[in-house]
XYZ file of C-alpha atoms in Angstrom:
545
model
C -78.531 146.940 26.248
C -74.997 147.745 27.408
C -74.913 151.235 28.879
C -72.134 153.802 28.514
C -69.851 153.983 31.553
C -70.585 156.435 34.309
C -68.102 159.232 34.834
C -65.998 158.744 37.985
C -67.418 162.064 39.147
C -71.044 160.917 38.803
C -70.745 157.273 39.879
C -72.374 157.565 43.272
C -74.538 155.281 45.341
C -77.816 155.835 47.148
C -77.799 153.508 50.157
C -81.366 152.617 51.155
C -81.611 151.697 54.839
C -84.923 150.322 56.084
C -85.791 150.475 59.786
C -88.627 149.464 62.048
C -88.317 149.625 65.854
C -84.574 148.993 65.726
C -83.130 152.101 67.362
C -80.501 149.974 69.107
C -78.714 149.045 65.875
C -79.746 151.675 63.324
C -76.935 154.094 64.131
C -74.281 151.469 63.406
C -75.860 150.705 60.048
C -75.919 154.375 59.032
C -72.345 154.942 60.167
C -71.150 151.924 58.180
C -72.707 153.464 55.060
C -71.251 156.936 55.667
C -67.818 155.406 56.328
C -67.729 154.159 52.732
C -66.603 157.659 51.732
C -67.519 159.827 48.767
C -68.837 156.906 46.765
C -71.978 157.099 48.902
C -73.872 160.169 47.777
C -76.783 159.725 50.177
C -78.093 157.431 52.884
C -81.864 157.205 52.599
C -83.273 155.936 55.903
C -86.863 154.773 55.494
C -88.508 154.608 58.915
C -91.466 152.250 58.566
C -93.569 153.972 61.257
C -91.349 152.952 64.159
C -92.736 153.319 67.671
C -89.407 153.298 69.500
C -86.521 155.809 69.627
C -85.736 155.521 65.909
C -86.642 159.224 65.283
C -84.202 160.219 68.029
C -81.428 158.181 66.402
C -82.096 159.916 63.087
C -82.102 163.298 64.801
C -78.538 162.553 65.867
C -77.520 162.662 62.183
C -79.142 166.052 61.524
C -75.761 167.634 60.790
C -74.859 164.962 58.224
C -76.150 166.232 54.843
C -75.911 162.811 53.225
C -78.460 161.278 55.616
C -82.025 161.719 54.311
C -84.750 160.401 56.645
C -88.042 159.285 55.089
C -90.837 158.475 57.513
C -93.831 156.331 56.715
C -96.925 157.188 58.745
C -98.355 153.654 58.596
C -96.304 150.506 58.972
C -96.184 148.528 55.732
C -96.036 145.098 57.361
C -92.971 144.011 55.406
C -89.638 145.043 53.951
C -90.632 145.507 50.309
C -92.615 148.743 50.538
C -89.946 150.777 52.403
C -87.278 149.561 49.993
C -89.476 150.631 47.086
C -89.879 154.039 48.751
C -86.105 154.281 48.881
C -85.688 153.400 45.204
C -88.267 156.036 44.251
C -86.532 158.725 46.327
C -82.960 157.881 45.262
C -81.127 160.401 43.076
C -77.802 158.685 42.339
C -77.030 156.237 39.517
C -76.624 153.183 41.771
C -78.659 151.738 44.635
C -77.552 149.535 47.513
C -79.837 148.085 50.214
C -78.992 147.865 53.912
C -81.101 146.572 56.806
C -81.004 148.495 60.067
C -79.443 145.652 62.071
C -76.625 144.926 59.601
C -73.523 146.799 58.393
C -71.523 147.379 55.226
C -67.894 146.253 55.124
C -65.344 149.125 54.802
C -64.247 149.818 51.223
C -67.055 147.806 49.645
C -68.751 150.643 47.752
C -65.598 151.896 46.022
C -64.689 148.349 44.989
C -68.153 147.639 43.561
C -68.353 151.015 41.807
C -65.014 150.350 40.126
C -66.346 147.076 38.727
C -69.714 148.553 37.781
C -68.189 151.413 35.795
C -65.434 149.356 34.167
C -67.760 146.537 33.107
C -70.827 148.705 32.429
C -72.740 146.337 34.652
C -76.393 146.583 35.614
C -75.778 144.536 38.764
C -72.588 143.790 40.703
C -72.634 141.096 43.359
C -70.389 140.929 46.413
C -69.884 138.652 49.375
C -72.363 138.635 52.240
C -70.996 137.319 55.526
C -73.423 135.766 58.037
C -72.177 136.623 61.514
C -73.722 134.685 64.411
C -74.127 136.843 67.494
C -73.057 136.974 70.240
C -70.434 134.310 69.382
C -69.182 135.972 66.206
C -68.887 132.862 64.041
C -68.881 133.844 60.348
C -69.860 132.001 57.171
C -70.088 133.166 53.561
C -73.597 133.281 52.151
C -74.035 131.038 49.091
C -70.411 129.940 49.418
C -70.471 127.682 46.293
C -71.119 130.840 44.256
C -68.836 133.374 45.922
C -66.186 131.759 48.134
C -63.195 130.953 45.926
C -61.526 129.150 48.846
C -64.348 126.607 48.585
C -64.145 126.181 44.843
C -66.354 129.009 43.560
C -65.481 129.850 39.953
C -67.896 132.680 39.102
C -66.106 135.605 40.846
C -64.310 137.683 38.231
C -66.805 136.868 35.464
C -69.312 139.117 33.715
C -72.545 137.549 32.473
C -75.256 138.811 30.154
C -78.127 137.141 31.963
C -77.864 133.982 34.040
C -79.308 131.438 31.612
C -75.900 129.790 31.262
C -75.472 129.750 35.038
C -78.851 128.800 36.535
C -77.092 127.932 39.795
C -77.275 131.671 40.552
C -80.931 131.208 41.535
C -79.463 129.950 44.824
C -78.584 133.546 45.727
C -81.891 135.027 46.884
C -80.474 138.063 48.732
C -80.984 141.634 47.579
C -78.511 143.231 50.006
C -75.289 141.799 48.561
C -75.634 143.605 45.245
C -75.125 147.030 43.704
C -77.893 147.929 41.215
C -77.910 150.473 38.405
C -81.030 152.492 39.162
C -81.843 153.062 35.477
C -81.939 149.283 34.990
C -84.416 148.828 37.841
C -86.606 151.670 36.599
C -86.373 150.657 32.939
C -87.705 147.178 33.726
C -90.114 148.375 36.441
C -88.415 146.080 38.949
C -89.660 146.536 42.495
C -90.175 144.460 45.622
C -93.601 142.979 46.414
C -95.580 145.490 48.452
C -97.064 145.191 51.927
C -96.888 142.211 54.259
C -95.193 139.940 51.734
C -92.342 138.112 53.419
C -89.290 136.705 51.629
C -89.671 139.620 49.262
C -85.992 139.243 48.329
C -86.847 136.001 46.505
C -89.257 137.712 44.123
C -87.189 140.864 43.635
C -84.132 138.757 42.806
C -86.105 136.688 40.299
C -87.394 139.844 38.619
C -83.831 141.117 38.330
C -82.544 137.810 36.932
C -85.489 137.469 34.524
C -84.595 140.854 33.017
C -81.211 139.428 31.899
C -78.938 142.030 33.517
C -75.313 142.493 32.653
C -74.078 140.922 35.871
C -70.569 141.229 37.307
C -69.787 138.574 39.895
C -67.101 139.480 42.435
C -65.660 138.202 45.682
C -65.625 141.708 47.152
C -66.629 141.560 50.853
C -69.688 143.782 50.950
C -72.212 143.049 53.661
C -72.391 141.652 57.211
C -75.692 139.945 57.958
C -76.081 139.811 61.735
C -77.878 136.673 62.913
C -79.296 137.301 66.388
C -80.979 134.058 67.445
C -81.506 135.316 71.000
C -83.141 138.596 70.003
C -86.524 139.467 71.508
C -87.917 140.011 68.013
C -86.503 137.443 65.618
C -85.911 138.338 61.989
C -88.280 136.764 59.484
C -85.749 134.159 58.368
C -85.410 132.903 61.969
C -89.145 132.466 62.633
C -89.193 128.923 61.330
C -91.266 127.646 64.248
C -94.292 129.442 62.795
C -96.301 127.644 60.118
C -97.062 131.057 58.603
C -93.335 131.497 58.004
C -93.286 128.340 55.867
C -96.447 129.406 54.050
C -94.834 132.776 53.249
C -91.727 131.022 51.954
C -93.774 128.682 49.772
C -95.780 131.612 48.397
C -92.574 133.502 47.585
C -91.092 130.463 45.855
C -94.260 129.969 43.832
C -94.042 133.629 42.763
C -90.389 133.147 41.717
C -91.292 130.266 39.424
C -94.121 132.324 37.930
C -91.762 135.266 37.266
C -89.351 133.047 35.313
C -92.092 131.331 33.327
C -93.800 134.600 32.350
C -90.443 136.054 31.290
C -89.737 133.070 29.013
C -87.063 131.399 31.161
C -88.431 127.878 31.807
C -84.955 126.513 32.589
C -84.603 129.058 35.402
C -88.040 128.083 36.716
C -86.891 124.465 36.804
C -83.644 125.467 38.527
C -85.658 127.370 41.143
C -87.723 124.277 41.894
C -84.574 122.162 42.211
C -83.145 124.774 44.566
C -86.302 124.477 46.685
C -85.736 120.720 46.995
C -82.031 121.188 47.748
C -82.268 124.064 50.213
C -85.677 125.261 51.424
C -87.395 121.900 51.931
C -84.583 120.220 53.957
C -84.105 123.331 56.119
C -87.650 123.051 57.484
C -88.081 119.283 57.273
C -85.117 118.603 59.555
C -86.792 120.649 62.304
C -90.146 118.792 62.166
C -89.455 116.488 65.157
C -89.355 119.491 67.482
C -92.668 120.939 66.236
C -96.153 120.162 67.562
C -98.282 117.430 66.013
C -100.707 120.061 64.699
C -97.870 122.009 63.052
C -96.469 118.831 61.456
C -99.827 117.821 60.010
C -100.480 121.266 58.506
C -96.892 121.575 57.262
C -97.176 118.198 55.533
C -100.365 119.280 53.753
C -98.978 122.659 52.635
C -95.757 121.065 51.411
C -97.407 118.225 49.499
C -99.742 120.679 47.765
C -96.770 122.777 46.682
C -94.572 119.889 45.536
C -97.402 118.380 43.512
C -96.841 121.087 40.895
C -93.105 120.492 40.475
C -91.661 119.655 37.090
C -90.215 116.148 36.768
C -86.961 117.613 35.450
C -86.569 119.673 38.628
C -86.936 116.569 40.779
C -84.519 114.569 38.616
C -81.867 117.306 38.945
C -81.936 117.213 42.760
C -79.332 115.110 44.627
C -80.428 111.579 45.510
C -81.237 112.172 49.223
C -83.503 115.095 48.339
C -85.206 113.086 45.589
C -85.942 110.444 48.226
C -87.434 113.056 50.534
C -89.611 114.374 47.722
C -90.810 110.860 46.904
C -91.491 110.150 50.564
C -93.525 113.313 50.989
C -95.599 112.547 47.915
C -96.090 108.865 48.782
C -97.076 109.227 52.443
C -100.476 110.855 52.899
C -99.860 111.455 56.604
C -96.738 112.742 58.343
C -94.655 109.883 59.810
C -94.126 109.835 63.549
C -91.537 108.596 66.011
C -88.491 106.905 64.546
C -89.698 107.280 60.945
C -90.069 111.050 61.334
C -86.577 111.244 62.819
C -85.209 109.282 59.835
C -86.733 111.864 57.483
C -85.259 114.708 59.548
C -81.806 113.120 59.577
C -81.894 112.599 55.825
C -82.698 116.324 55.495
C -79.665 117.356 57.595
C -76.890 119.497 56.147
C -74.913 116.255 55.886
C -77.656 113.750 55.021
C -77.580 110.415 56.805
C -79.879 107.431 56.551
C -80.272 105.839 59.968
C -81.400 102.274 60.630
C -83.602 100.350 60.110
C -82.916 99.678 56.421
C -86.118 98.245 54.895
C -86.404 96.553 51.513
C -89.257 96.100 49.090
C -90.598 92.639 48.316
C -88.112 92.344 45.464
C -85.223 93.159 47.817
C -84.654 96.697 46.557
C -83.640 99.309 49.187
C -86.516 101.619 50.122
C -86.854 104.697 52.315
C -90.220 103.627 53.692
C -91.637 100.118 53.775
C -94.899 98.969 52.178
C -97.393 100.272 51.290
C -95.305 103.336 50.325
C -92.188 101.520 49.054
C -90.235 104.700 48.286
C -87.219 103.459 46.289
C -83.720 104.735 47.002
C -82.999 105.368 43.355
C -79.398 106.325 42.635
C -78.005 104.829 45.860
C -75.614 102.544 43.996
C -74.147 105.479 42.038
C -73.288 107.645 45.050
C -69.591 108.265 45.734
C -68.131 107.675 49.220
C -68.386 111.413 49.868
C -72.089 111.356 48.944
C -73.181 108.250 50.855
C -75.630 109.133 53.685
C -73.823 106.941 56.213
C -75.080 106.850 59.815
C -72.457 106.919 62.582
C -73.651 106.567 66.188
C -71.586 107.896 69.079
C -71.461 107.416 72.847
C -69.394 109.884 74.889
C -67.906 109.713 78.372
C -66.053 112.586 80.022
C -63.398 112.533 82.746
C -59.711 113.393 82.603
C -60.046 112.374 78.960
C -63.111 112.543 76.735
C -63.792 109.256 74.996
C -66.153 108.814 72.050
C -67.070 105.282 70.969
C -68.434 105.044 67.434
C -70.587 102.582 65.536
C -70.596 102.906 61.736
C -73.729 101.320 60.278
C -73.703 99.312 57.081
C -75.861 100.879 54.361
C -77.256 98.195 52.073
C -73.713 96.915 51.500
C -72.436 100.224 50.136
C -70.051 100.891 53.069
C -68.578 97.395 53.188
C -67.955 97.437 49.462
C -65.510 100.310 50.060
C -63.683 98.589 52.959
C -63.579 101.264 55.693
C -60.265 101.271 57.567
C -60.233 104.256 59.945
C -62.189 107.228 61.219
C -61.127 110.729 62.177
C -63.459 112.518 64.596
C -63.594 116.285 64.271
C -64.732 118.368 67.255
C -66.012 121.846 66.281
C -66.928 124.431 68.888
C -70.104 126.094 67.724
C -69.390 129.613 68.982
C -65.863 130.075 67.677
C -65.537 127.332 65.018
C -62.406 126.072 66.827
C -61.541 122.572 65.584
C -59.862 119.553 67.174
C -59.532 116.006 65.845
C -58.553 112.469 66.829
C -58.228 109.314 64.702
C -58.642 105.574 65.353
C -58.856 102.351 63.298
C -62.243 100.864 62.443
C -62.859 97.282 63.551
C -65.621 94.948 62.268
C -68.567 94.525 64.654
C -72.116 93.146 64.609
C -73.602 96.555 63.750
C -71.005 97.339 61.087
C -67.743 98.781 62.408
C -66.613 100.335 65.663
C -63.837 102.630 66.892
C -62.946 104.665 69.988
C -61.166 108.028 69.989
C -59.856 110.025 72.948
C -58.925 113.678 73.498
C -57.771 115.401 76.703
C -60.805 117.067 78.267
C -58.742 120.181 78.990
C -58.622 120.831 75.230
C -62.435 121.018 75.160
C -62.748 123.555 77.981
C -63.023 127.308 77.468
C -62.149 129.604 80.323
C -65.162 131.159 82.030
C -67.806 129.994 79.577
C -69.749 127.053 78.269
C -68.129 125.256 75.332
C -70.486 123.430 72.976
C -68.950 120.919 70.547
C -70.520 119.197 67.548
C -68.907 116.018 66.247
C -68.133 114.951 62.689
C -66.783 111.569 61.556
C -64.560 111.356 58.481
C -64.452 107.760 57.249
C -61.387 106.611 55.348
C -61.638 103.701 52.914
C -59.027 101.270 51.638
C -58.742 103.030 48.268
C -57.970 106.373 49.934
C -61.432 107.872 49.420
C -63.284 109.543 52.295
C -66.796 110.369 53.406
C -68.151 112.481 56.265
C -71.096 112.079 58.607
C -72.373 114.046 61.577
C -72.113 111.771 64.613
C -75.598 110.955 65.870
C -76.957 110.022 69.264
C -78.195 106.392 69.261
C -81.946 105.719 69.159
C -83.404 105.950 72.649
C -80.708 108.336 73.916
C -82.378 111.035 76.026
C -79.317 113.069 77.008
C -77.070 113.024 80.026
C -76.106 115.761 82.470
C -73.876 115.615 85.481
C -70.769 116.657 87.375
C -67.448 114.907 86.799
C -63.984 115.262 88.264
C -61.366 116.359 85.763
C -57.606 116.480 86.056
C -56.119 117.979 89.233
C -59.490 117.606 90.958
C -61.231 120.181 88.782
C -65.041 119.994 88.922
C -66.686 120.015 85.494
C -70.319 120.383 84.448
C -70.999 118.081 81.504
C -73.978 117.748 79.170
C -74.202 115.153 76.412
C -77.316 115.983 74.380
C -78.976 115.260 71.059
C -80.274 117.877 68.623
C -83.736 117.630 67.038
C -82.233 115.502 64.266
C -80.187 113.440 66.757
C -76.803 115.078 66.241
C -74.543 114.409 69.248
C -73.390 117.540 71.103
C -70.939 117.836 74.025
C -71.232 120.797 76.407
C -68.580 121.348 79.041
C -67.759 124.079 81.490
C -65.787 124.544 84.695
C -65.939 127.249 87.330
C -68.682 129.566 88.597
C -68.969 131.687 85.443
C -69.593 128.651 83.270
C -72.162 127.305 85.736
C -74.045 130.606 85.638
C -74.116 130.431 81.836
C -75.637 126.935 81.978
C -78.322 128.076 84.434
C -79.178 131.207 82.427
C -79.478 129.085 79.274
C -81.961 126.800 81.012
C -84.005 129.793 82.166
C -84.134 131.197 78.614
C -85.335 127.856 77.260
C -88.021 127.604 79.937
C -89.253 131.115 79.190
C -89.295 130.372 75.457
C -91.721 127.497 76.056
C -94.250 129.699 77.885
């Protein structure tokens, strides 16, 4: 039911901040909420039985009447219970959630309140920015939904439920939204209690299943700080733990159940497709770096979960992810060696199918040879931009950095398009700085080959280690293009050394492969850069202990 608009004098927000042993960052989170101005009526800080200096941080806000500390005597084990405590204690018409290690973007609350009151919305979404620390690189969460510069069309629309836009199940965050408290209470919507991880998934499904009046905006709202080097990693970064995957699977299963019980089978199907498109590849591509015991257990857990998927959900997934699903269901044991790497590469953000290229007895392309014979259904219909082409690269560094490429044929699909040239994009991981170089493609035994060169000085960063990932953009005779992450050839174990650059400058160079064989160049010059390399090695050694 559409609600009457709030008066501008009563449209206030209760910001619920949850904290556990995060005294270092909590103050910044609170200040970012208070800085929103009068639109924030209170900042409820739920301390989940912290054992650090969190109480001292809160004591520093004793003179701020809008800050209301709530202390739990026993730790809940998760994020859902303290958020529920905050909802129960809130007194203002709208609720916004904030984690202690993140911040709100200035002006966000006023902008969201204006939309909420004008549109009489139950929920207003805004943009969440993922900021990698310490580098500072930023990306928009669920960019296809919210980033208009990347083609998003939903911002500016108001929806009565999401049945007509099931793609919104992709957005599983709770912190990038303003909620009308009466809507949450009227539908008894709360987070799962206790040590239930990925609680956002279930809360979001409960909200969507209640068919809210939803205003979609591109208002910058929230900065999600991603601290991969933190002593205590956030739940979403603990992917090396099998329990983390089990929690994610349990949360996804609960999401599907919420939609089915609420009479939204199409949303349940969309949630399963999203799992195949997003969750499954994210963990599968990391399998080569896990232990054999982890891989075996992960394979069992995953197969058990996928066995219950609806056929329509599988059919709606893109071809590479359908192949992964079929491979998982066909192979009773996790593949090893090269075959495991092929699965991981196909699960990459830019899927690629590396050689060898087996065929079934009838000549049809297959992902895995007999007895599995997993067909590559839909391969012939893929556009150049969708083809999972494999491009190998070999790099040498001196006064110039040279990258020699081999583009592999893919069951005749590449040759049919007549590739003519390749542009190699170099992207520095910390700053997202981009460079590029182009060269013609020439026929070779393995497919096609090309060599590009860039001055090494352009790849150096003063006083620090520069790490570059490489992307190949193939150009075809008809003007179409396709992209592939450049991979390290099979058997490549990495290369480290010292080279002499221009003007006699000494450079430390590393050419390495990621877990899914992506080629990475690391270069530094000078004492400061050398120290950074050494400290990185020490951190990695300690992490293995």
